[in-house]
Amino acid sequence: MIKKHKTTYSEFPDISTSGHYIPMSAQKARRISDLIREIPYEDALRILEFIPYRASYPILKLIYSGGEKAAKSHDKDELIISGIEVNEGPTKKRLKPKAQGRSCLIKKSTCHITVRFNNINNIEKGHRESKRLGDKMKRRQSQSERLSKKLKEKWISMSGRGVK
């Protein structure tokens, strides 16, 4: 028997993009996703560009492609990342040869990442999920501004020249 799920359409639907079978552990990707949850699209791109972790590049690609997809119906300046989920994918199992004919099992983990975008104006229109994000988003914006400022100062000091 096939169960049918009732689909509900909200007045302001989220625009989502997802990446499957990304070759990294979900724990490493969650460390990056916690930094950019509920902040504006442009700030998320800026933060991900300067973070020195390997997990930031696939998430940056996902957010950039999702932002381009969302820009068809919304303005890029008004987009926020309303949610980001990192789930574990299947684990690839490989054998590594060892001494005296033995072998060792190597587990290569994968993850699935889903990013949801929403319009910042939906907060004023009373969108239920965006309304909850209102106060959190203001706090995240100030955190992201401090983080991007700190990363920019670090980048300038590392490069050795004061680029403005």
mmCIF file of N, CA, C and O in Angstrom, residues 50-129:
data_model
loop_
_atom_site.group_PDB
_atom_site.id
_atom_site.type_symbol
_atom_site.label_atom_id
_atom_site.label_comp_id
_atom_site.label_asym_id
_atom_site.label_seq_id
_atom_site.Cartn_x
_atom_site.Cartn_y
_atom_site.Cartn_z
ATOM 1 N N PHE A 50 36.580 33.212 3.330
ATOM 2 C CA PHE A 50 37.793 33.379 4.119
ATOM 3 C C PHE A 50 37.991 32.310 5.196
ATOM 4 O O PHE A 50 38.996 32.328 5.884
ATOM 5 N N ILE A 51 37.058 31.404 5.368
ATOM 6 C CA ILE A 51 37.215 30.360 6.385
ATOM 7 C C ILE A 51 38.227 29.332 5.878
ATOM 8 O O ILE A 51 38.118 28.858 4.754
ATOM 9 N N PRO A 52 39.204 28.952 6.702
ATOM 10 C CA PRO A 52 40.276 28.080 6.217
ATOM 11 C C PRO A 52 39.959 26.581 6.248
ATOM 12 O O PRO A 52 40.863 25.777 6.110
ATOM 13 N N TYR A 53 38.691 26.183 6.439
ATOM 14 C CA TYR A 53 38.364 24.768 6.512
ATOM 15 C C TYR A 53 38.034 24.213 5.141
ATOM 16 O O TYR A 53 37.495 24.895 4.287
ATOM 17 N N ARG A 54 38.328 22.924 4.953
ATOM 18 C CA ARG A 54 38.085 22.266 3.681
ATOM 19 C C ARG A 54 36.591 22.154 3.386
ATOM 20 O O ARG A 54 36.162 22.140 2.244
ATOM 21 N N ALA A 55 35.780 22.080 4.421
ATOM 22 C CA ALA A 55 34.336 21.907 4.251
ATOM 23 C C ALA A 55 33.653 23.161 3.729
ATOM 24 O O ALA A 55 32.508 23.105 3.283
ATOM 25 N N SER A 56 34.329 24.293 3.784
ATOM 26 C CA SER A 56 33.676 25.531 3.370
ATOM 27 C C SER A 56 33.472 25.605 1.852
ATOM 28 O O SER A 56 32.520 26.233 1.394
ATOM 29 N N TYR A 57 34.330 24.955 1.058
ATOM 30 C CA TYR A 57 34.226 25.078 -0.391
ATOM 31 C C TYR A 57 32.948 24.436 -0.956
ATOM 32 O O TYR A 57 32.234 25.079 -1.731
ATOM 33 N N PRO A 58 32.602 23.173 -0.601
ATOM 34 C CA PRO A 58 31.352 22.621 -1.134
ATOM 35 C C PRO A 58 30.117 23.385 -0.666
ATOM 36 O O PRO A 58 29.149 23.536 -1.422
ATOM 37 N N ILE A 59 30.130 23.886 0.567
ATOM 38 C CA ILE A 59 29.000 24.658 1.067
ATOM 39 C C ILE A 59 28.920 25.989 0.337
ATOM 40 O O ILE A 59 27.832 26.464 0.001
ATOM 41 N N LEU A 60 30.069 26.599 0.047
ATOM 42 C CA LEU A 60 30.110 27.843 -0.724
ATOM 43 C C LEU A 60 29.508 27.631 -2.108
ATOM 44 O O LEU A 60 28.707 28.450 -2.588
ATOM 45 N N LYS A 61 29.858 26.522 -2.763
ATOM 46 C CA LYS A 61 29.307 26.230 -4.082
ATOM 47 C C LYS A 61 27.798 26.043 -4.028
ATOM 48 O O LYS A 61 27.070 26.532 -4.895
ATOM 49 N N LEU A 62 27.323 25.343 -3.003
ATOM 50 C CA LEU A 62 25.885 25.128 -2.858
ATOM 51 C C LEU A 62 25.143 26.429 -2.637
ATOM 52 O O LEU A 62 24.098 26.669 -3.238
ATOM 53 N N ILE A 63 25.674 27.271 -1.754
ATOM 54 C CA ILE A 63 25.004 28.532 -1.444
ATOM 55 C C ILE A 63 25.026 29.462 -2.653
ATOM 56 O O ILE A 63 24.045 30.143 -2.943
ATOM 57 N N TYR A 64 26.129 29.464 -3.383
ATOM 58 C CA TYR A 64 26.213 30.322 -4.568
ATOM 59 C C TYR A 64 25.202 29.873 -5.622
ATOM 60 O O TYR A 64 24.488 30.696 -6.201
ATOM 61 N N SER A 65 25.125 28.550 -5.879
ATOM 62 C CA SER A 65 24.183 28.074 -6.898
ATOM 63 C C SER A 65 22.736 28.269 -6.444
ATOM 64 O O SER A 65 21.869 28.603 -7.244
ATOM 65 N N GLY A 66 22.480 28.078 -5.155
ATOM 66 C CA GLY A 66 21.133 28.315 -4.645
ATOM 67 C C GLY A 66 20.756 29.780 -4.684
ATOM 68 O O GLY A 66 19.599 30.133 -4.928
ATOM 69 N N GLY A 67 21.724 30.659 -4.454
ATOM 70 C CA GLY A 67 21.472 32.094 -4.529
ATOM 71 C C GLY A 67 21.150 32.538 -5.943
ATOM 72 O O GLY A 67 20.292 33.394 -6.159
ATOM 73 N N GLU A 68 21.837 31.948 -6.915
ATOM 74 C CA GLU A 68 21.542 32.262 -8.313
ATOM 75 C C GLU A 68 20.148 31.772 -8.690
ATOM 76 O O GLU A 68 19.422 32.422 -9.434
ATOM 77 N N LYS A 69 19.778 30.620 -8.166
ATOM 78 C CA LYS A 69 18.449 30.065 -8.424
ATOM 79 C C LYS A 69 17.371 30.946 -7.787
ATOM 80 O O LYS A 69 16.334 31.218 -8.383
ATOM 81 N N ALA A 70 17.645 31.419 -6.568
ATOM 82 C CA ALA A 70 16.684 32.251 -5.858
ATOM 83 C C ALA A 70 16.625 33.664 -6.427
ATOM 84 O O ALA A 70 15.614 34.352 -6.285
ATOM 85 N N ALA A 71 17.698 34.109 -7.087
ATOM 86 C CA ALA A 71 17.737 35.462 -7.636
ATOM 87 C C ALA A 71 16.776 35.638 -8.811
ATOM 88 O O ALA A 71 16.464 36.763 -9.188
ATOM 89 N N LYS A 72 16.284 34.533 -9.360
ATOM 90 C CA LYS A 72 15.316 34.629 -10.452
ATOM 91 C C LYS A 72 13.978 35.177 -9.961
ATOM 92 O O LYS A 72 13.261 35.821 -10.703
ATOM 93 N N SER A 73 13.666 34.905 -8.682
ATOM 94 C CA SER A 73 12.381 35.357 -8.156
ATOM 95 C C SER A 73 12.510 36.393 -7.039
ATOM 96 O O SER A 73 11.521 37.019 -6.683
ATOM 97 N N HIS A 74 13.699 36.562 -6.468
ATOM 98 C CA HIS A 74 13.909 37.520 -5.375
ATOM 99 C C HIS A 74 15.171 38.336 -5.660
ATOM 100 O O HIS A 74 16.006 37.945 -6.457
ATOM 101 N N ASP A 75 15.303 39.442 -4.948
ATOM 102 C CA ASP A 75 16.505 40.257 -5.031
ATOM 103 C C ASP A 75 17.582 39.631 -4.147
ATOM 104 O O ASP A 75 17.292 39.166 -3.047
ATOM 105 N N LYS A 76 18.828 39.611 -4.618
ATOM 106 C CA LYS A 76 19.912 38.979 -3.852
ATOM 107 C C LYS A 76 20.168 39.669 -2.519
ATOM 108 O O LYS A 76 20.568 39.037 -1.553
ATOM 109 N N ASP A 77 19.936 40.982 -2.460
ATOM 110 C CA ASP A 77 20.173 41.712 -1.217
ATOM 111 C C ASP A 77 19.161 41.358 -0.144
ATOM 112 O O ASP A 77 19.410 41.575 1.038
ATOM 113 N N GLU A 78 18.012 40.817 -0.537
ATOM 114 C CA GLU A 78 16.958 40.506 0.414
ATOM 115 C C GLU A 78 16.913 39.039 0.805
ATOM 116 O O GLU A 78 16.026 38.618 1.538
ATOM 117 N N LEU A 79 17.869 38.230 0.320
ATOM 118 C CA LEU A 79 17.864 36.806 0.627
ATOM 119 C C LEU A 79 18.563 36.526 1.951
ATOM 120 O O LEU A 79 19.599 37.114 2.259
ATOM 121 N N ILE A 80 17.980 35.612 2.726
ATOM 122 C CA ILE A 80 18.651 35.100 3.920
ATOM 123 C C ILE A 80 18.672 33.583 3.823
ATOM 124 O O ILE A 80 17.865 32.978 3.118
ATOM 125 N N ILE A 81 19.606 32.980 4.525
ATOM 126 C CA ILE A 81 19.663 31.527 4.605
ATOM 127 C C ILE A 81 18.775 31.134 5.770
ATOM 128 O O ILE A 81 19.166 31.252 6.928
ATOM 129 N N SER A 82 17.557 30.690 5.465
ATOM 130 C CA SER A 82 16.606 30.391 6.532
ATOM 131 C C SER A 82 16.917 29.067 7.209
ATOM 132 O O SER A 82 16.523 28.857 8.346
ATOM 133 N N GLY A 83 17.621 28.188 6.553
ATOM 134 C CA GLY A 83 17.969 26.919 7.178
ATOM 135 C C GLY A 83 19.010 26.186 6.370
ATOM 136 O O GLY A 83 19.100 26.341 5.156
ATOM 137 N N ILE A 84 19.815 25.395 7.063
ATOM 138 C CA ILE A 84 20.798 24.542 6.395
ATOM 139 C C ILE A 84 20.862 23.236 7.176
ATOM 140 O O ILE A 84 20.979 23.246 8.392
ATOM 141 N N GLU A 85 20.719 22.139 6.472
ATOM 142 C CA GLU A 85 20.736 20.820 7.092
ATOM 143 C C GLU A 85 21.900 20.025 6.543
ATOM 144 O O GLU A 85 22.149 20.036 5.341
ATOM 145 N N VAL A 86 22.581 19.322 7.434
ATOM 146 C CA VAL A 86 23.658 18.430 7.033
ATOM 147 C C VAL A 86 23.316 17.051 7.575
ATOM 148 O O VAL A 86 23.233 16.857 8.782
ATOM 149 N N ASN A 87 23.078 16.114 6.677
ATOM 150 C CA ASN A 87 22.739 14.748 7.057
ATOM 151 C C ASN A 87 23.821 13.795 6.584
ATOM 152 O O ASN A 87 24.504 14.064 5.591
ATOM 153 N N GLU A 88 23.957 12.679 7.282
ATOM 154 C CA GLU A 88 24.951 11.688 6.889
ATOM 155 C C GLU A 88 24.478 10.931 5.655
ATOM 156 O O GLU A 88 23.311 10.587 5.538
ATOM 157 N N GLY A 89 25.417 10.663 4.764
ATOM 158 C CA GLY A 89 25.140 9.861 3.586
ATOM 159 C C GLY A 89 25.688 8.464 3.781
ATOM 160 O O GLY A 89 26.155 8.110 4.873
ATOM 161 N N PRO A 90 25.684 7.661 2.740
ATOM 162 C CA PRO A 90 26.233 6.317 2.866
ATOM 163 C C PRO A 90 27.752 6.355 3.026
ATOM 164 O O PRO A 90 28.423 7.258 2.537
ATOM 165 N N THR A 91 28.284 5.371 3.718
ATOM 166 C CA THR A 91 29.725 5.285 3.940
ATOM 167 C C THR A 91 30.330 4.333 2.920
ATOM 168 O O THR A 91 29.881 3.192 2.791
ATOM 169 N N LYS A 92 31.341 4.794 2.201
ATOM 170 C CA LYS A 92 32.039 3.945 1.244
ATOM 171 C C LYS A 92 33.083 3.141 2.006
ATOM 172 O O LYS A 92 33.826 3.693 2.827
ATOM 173 N N LYS A 93 33.167 1.865 1.720
ATOM 174 C CA LYS A 93 34.120 1.005 2.412
ATOM 175 C C LYS A 93 35.184 0.558 1.419
ATOM 176 O O LYS A 93 34.881 0.011 0.369
ATOM 177 N N ARG A 94 36.428 0.803 1.762
ATOM 178 C CA ARG A 94 37.565 0.452 0.918
ATOM 179 C C ARG A 94 38.532 -0.419 1.714
ATOM 180 O O ARG A 94 38.646 -0.271 2.927
ATOM 181 N N LEU A 95 39.264 -1.275 1.028
ATOM 182 C CA LEU A 95 40.257 -2.122 1.679
ATOM 183 C C LEU A 95 41.648 -1.601 1.387
ATOM 184 O O LEU A 95 41.980 -1.279 0.245
ATOM 185 N N LYS A 96 42.478 -1.526 2.426
ATOM 186 C CA LYS A 96 43.859 -1.107 2.274
ATOM 187 C C LYS A 96 44.744 -2.306 2.592
ATOM 188 O O LYS A 96 44.609 -2.911 3.658
ATOM 189 N N PRO A 97 45.633 -2.678 1.666
ATOM 190 C CA PRO A 97 46.490 -3.839 1.937
ATOM 191 C C PRO A 97 47.484 -3.552 3.066
ATOM 192 O O PRO A 97 48.045 -2.469 3.159
ATOM 193 N N LYS A 98 47.674 -4.565 3.900
ATOM 194 C CA LYS A 98 48.611 -4.467 5.026
ATOM 195 C C LYS A 98 49.637 -5.590 4.906
ATOM 196 O O LYS A 98 49.612 -6.396 3.976
ATOM 197 N N ALA A 99 50.531 -5.659 5.863
ATOM 198 C CA ALA A 99 51.606 -6.648 5.848
ATOM 199 C C ALA A 99 51.063 -8.072 6.036
ATOM 200 O O ALA A 99 50.013 -8.276 6.639
ATOM 201 N N GLN A 100 51.765 -9.033 5.489
ATOM 202 C CA GLN A 100 51.507 -10.466 5.623
ATOM 203 C C GLN A 100 50.134 -10.860 5.089
ATOM 204 O O GLN A 100 49.447 -11.709 5.655
ATOM 205 N N GLY A 101 49.704 -10.204 4.015
ATOM 206 C CA GLY A 101 48.477 -10.577 3.338
ATOM 207 C C GLY A 101 47.195 -10.109 4.004
ATOM 208 O O GLY A 101 46.109 -10.499 3.592
ATOM 209 N N ARG A 102 47.302 -9.298 5.008
ATOM 210 C CA ARG A 102 46.110 -8.804 5.682
ATOM 211 C C ARG A 102 45.581 -7.559 4.972
ATOM 212 O O ARG A 102 46.252 -6.973 4.148
ATOM 213 N N SER A 103 44.396 -7.175 5.348
ATOM 214 C CA SER A 103 43.838 -5.937 4.803
ATOM 215 C C SER A 103 43.103 -5.207 5.911
ATOM 216 O O SER A 103 42.658 -5.799 6.888
ATOM 217 N N CYS A 104 42.994 -3.902 5.737
ATOM 218 C CA CYS A 104 42.366 -3.051 6.737
ATOM 219 C C CYS A 104 41.214 -2.300 6.057
ATOM 220 O O CYS A 104 41.338 -1.850 4.921
ATOM 221 N N LEU A 105 40.104 -2.179 6.756
ATOM 222 C CA LEU A 105 38.936 -1.509 6.205
ATOM 223 C C LEU A 105 39.048 0.003 6.428
ATOM 224 O O LEU A 105 39.302 0.451 7.543
ATOM 225 N N ILE A 106 38.867 0.768 5.356
ATOM 226 C CA ILE A 106 38.864 2.226 5.436
ATOM 227 C C ILE A 106 37.450 2.691 5.121
ATOM 228 O O ILE A 106 36.880 2.326 4.095
ATOM 229 N N LYS A 107 36.882 3.491 6.014
ATOM 230 C CA LYS A 107 35.534 4.013 5.814
ATOM 231 C C LYS A 107 35.616 5.460 5.360
ATOM 232 O O LYS A 107 36.170 6.299 6.057
ATOM 233 N N LYS A 108 35.065 5.736 4.186
ATOM 234 C CA LYS A 108 35.035 7.095 3.658
ATOM 235 C C LYS A 108 33.600 7.601 3.750
ATOM 236 O O LYS A 108 32.709 7.121 3.046
ATOM 237 N N SER A 109 33.387 8.575 4.610
ATOM 238 C CA SER A 109 32.024 9.039 4.863
ATOM 239 C C SER A 109 31.602 10.094 3.853
ATOM 240 O O SER A 109 32.423 10.816 3.285
ATOM 241 N N THR A 110 30.298 10.185 3.627
ATOM 242 C CA THR A 110 29.714 11.197 2.746
ATOM 243 C C THR A 110 28.588 11.894 3.505
ATOM 244 O O THR A 110 28.146 11.431 4.551
ATOM 245 N N CYS A 111 28.140 13.021 2.965
ATOM 246 C CA CYS A 111 27.043 13.742 3.596
ATOM 247 C C CYS A 111 26.156 14.381 2.531
ATOM 248 O O CYS A 111 26.573 14.565 1.384
ATOM 249 N N HIS A 112 24.937 14.691 2.940
ATOM 250 C CA HIS A 112 23.978 15.393 2.102
ATOM 251 C C HIS A 112 23.711 16.750 2.752
ATOM 252 O O HIS A 112 23.412 16.818 3.937
ATOM 253 N N ILE A 113 23.826 17.822 1.974
ATOM 254 C CA ILE A 113 23.625 19.171 2.499
ATOM 255 C C ILE A 113 22.444 19.805 1.768
ATOM 256 O O ILE A 113 22.385 19.786 0.537
ATOM 257 N N THR A 114 21.516 20.368 2.536
ATOM 258 C CA THR A 114 20.360 21.070 1.981
ATOM 259 C C THR A 114 20.344 22.488 2.529
ATOM 260 O O THR A 114 20.426 22.683 3.743
ATOM 261 N N VAL A 115 20.271 23.482 1.637
ATOM 262 C CA VAL A 115 20.252 24.888 2.029
ATOM 263 C C VAL A 115 18.913 25.479 1.600
ATOM 264 O O VAL A 115 18.491 25.299 0.460
ATOM 265 N N ARG A 116 18.236 26.176 2.532
ATOM 266 C CA ARG A 116 16.964 26.829 2.234
ATOM 267 C C ARG A 116 17.135 28.345 2.316
ATOM 268 O O ARG A 116 17.703 28.854 3.279
ATOM 269 N N PHE A 117 16.616 29.030 1.301
ATOM 270 C CA PHE A 117 16.661 30.486 1.237
ATOM 271 C C PHE A 117 15.256 31.034 1.399
ATOM 272 O O PHE A 117 14.285 30.407 1.010
ATOM 273 N N ASN A 118 15.177 32.234 1.954
ATOM 274 C CA ASN A 118 13.901 32.921 2.064
ATOM 275 C C ASN A 118 14.146 34.413 1.891
ATOM 276 O O ASN A 118 15.284 34.874 2.023
ATOM 277 N N ASN A 119 13.085 35.135 1.639
ATOM 278 C CA ASN A 119 13.176 36.574 1.444
ATOM 279 C C ASN A 119 13.037 37.276 2.785
ATOM 280 O O ASN A 119 12.183 36.917 3.591
ATOM 281 N N ILE A 120 13.854 38.285 3.023
ATOM 282 C CA ILE A 120 13.830 38.998 4.299
ATOM 283 C C ILE A 120 12.526 39.773 4.475
ATOM 284 O O ILE A 120 12.086 40.003 5.599
ATOM 285 N N ASN A 121 11.877 40.144 3.377
ATOM 286 C CA ASN A 121 10.613 40.880 3.462
ATOM 287 C C ASN A 121 9.479 40.010 3.981
ATOM 288 O O ASN A 121 8.456 40.521 4.417
ATOM 289 N N ASN A 122 9.644 38.693 3.931
ATOM 290 C CA ASN A 122 8.598 37.801 4.441
ATOM 291 C C ASN A 122 8.441 37.934 5.947
ATOM 292 O O ASN A 122 7.405 37.568 6.483
ATOM 293 N N ILE A 123 9.440 38.454 6.624
ATOM 294 C CA ILE A 123 9.341 38.667 8.064
ATOM 295 C C ILE A 123 8.276 39.721 8.341
ATOM 296 O O ILE A 123 7.439 39.563 9.217
ATOM 297 N N GLU A 124 8.302 40.798 7.549
ATOM 298 C CA GLU A 124 7.329 41.870 7.743
ATOM 299 C C GLU A 124 5.930 41.439 7.314
ATOM 300 O O GLU A 124 4.938 41.913 7.834
ATOM 301 N N LYS A 125 5.847 40.507 6.379
ATOM 302 C CA LYS A 125 4.536 40.059 5.904
ATOM 303 C C LYS A 125 3.940 38.999 6.822
ATOM 304 O O LYS A 125 2.826 38.566 6.604
ATOM 305 N N GLY A 126 4.677 38.551 7.804
ATOM 306 C CA GLY A 126 4.122 37.634 8.794
ATOM 307 C C GLY A 126 4.319 36.169 8.498
ATOM 308 O O GLY A 126 3.568 35.338 8.977
ATOM 309 N N HIS A 127 5.331 35.824 7.724
ATOM 310 C CA HIS A 127 5.608 34.415 7.465
ATOM 311 C C HIS A 127 5.996 33.750 8.771
ATOM 312 O O HIS A 127 6.841 34.226 9.499
ATOM 313 N N ARG A 128 5.363 32.633 9.077
ATOM 314 C CA ARG A 128 5.519 32.000 10.381
ATOM 315 C C ARG A 128 6.976 31.638 10.693
ATOM 316 O O ARG A 128 7.493 31.968 11.740
ATOM 317 N N GLU A 129 7.665 30.990 9.764
ATOM 318 C CA GLU A 129 9.041 30.574 10.025
ATOM 319 C C GLU A 129 9.983 31.778 10.062
ATOM 320 O O GLU A 129 10.867 31.852 10.896
#
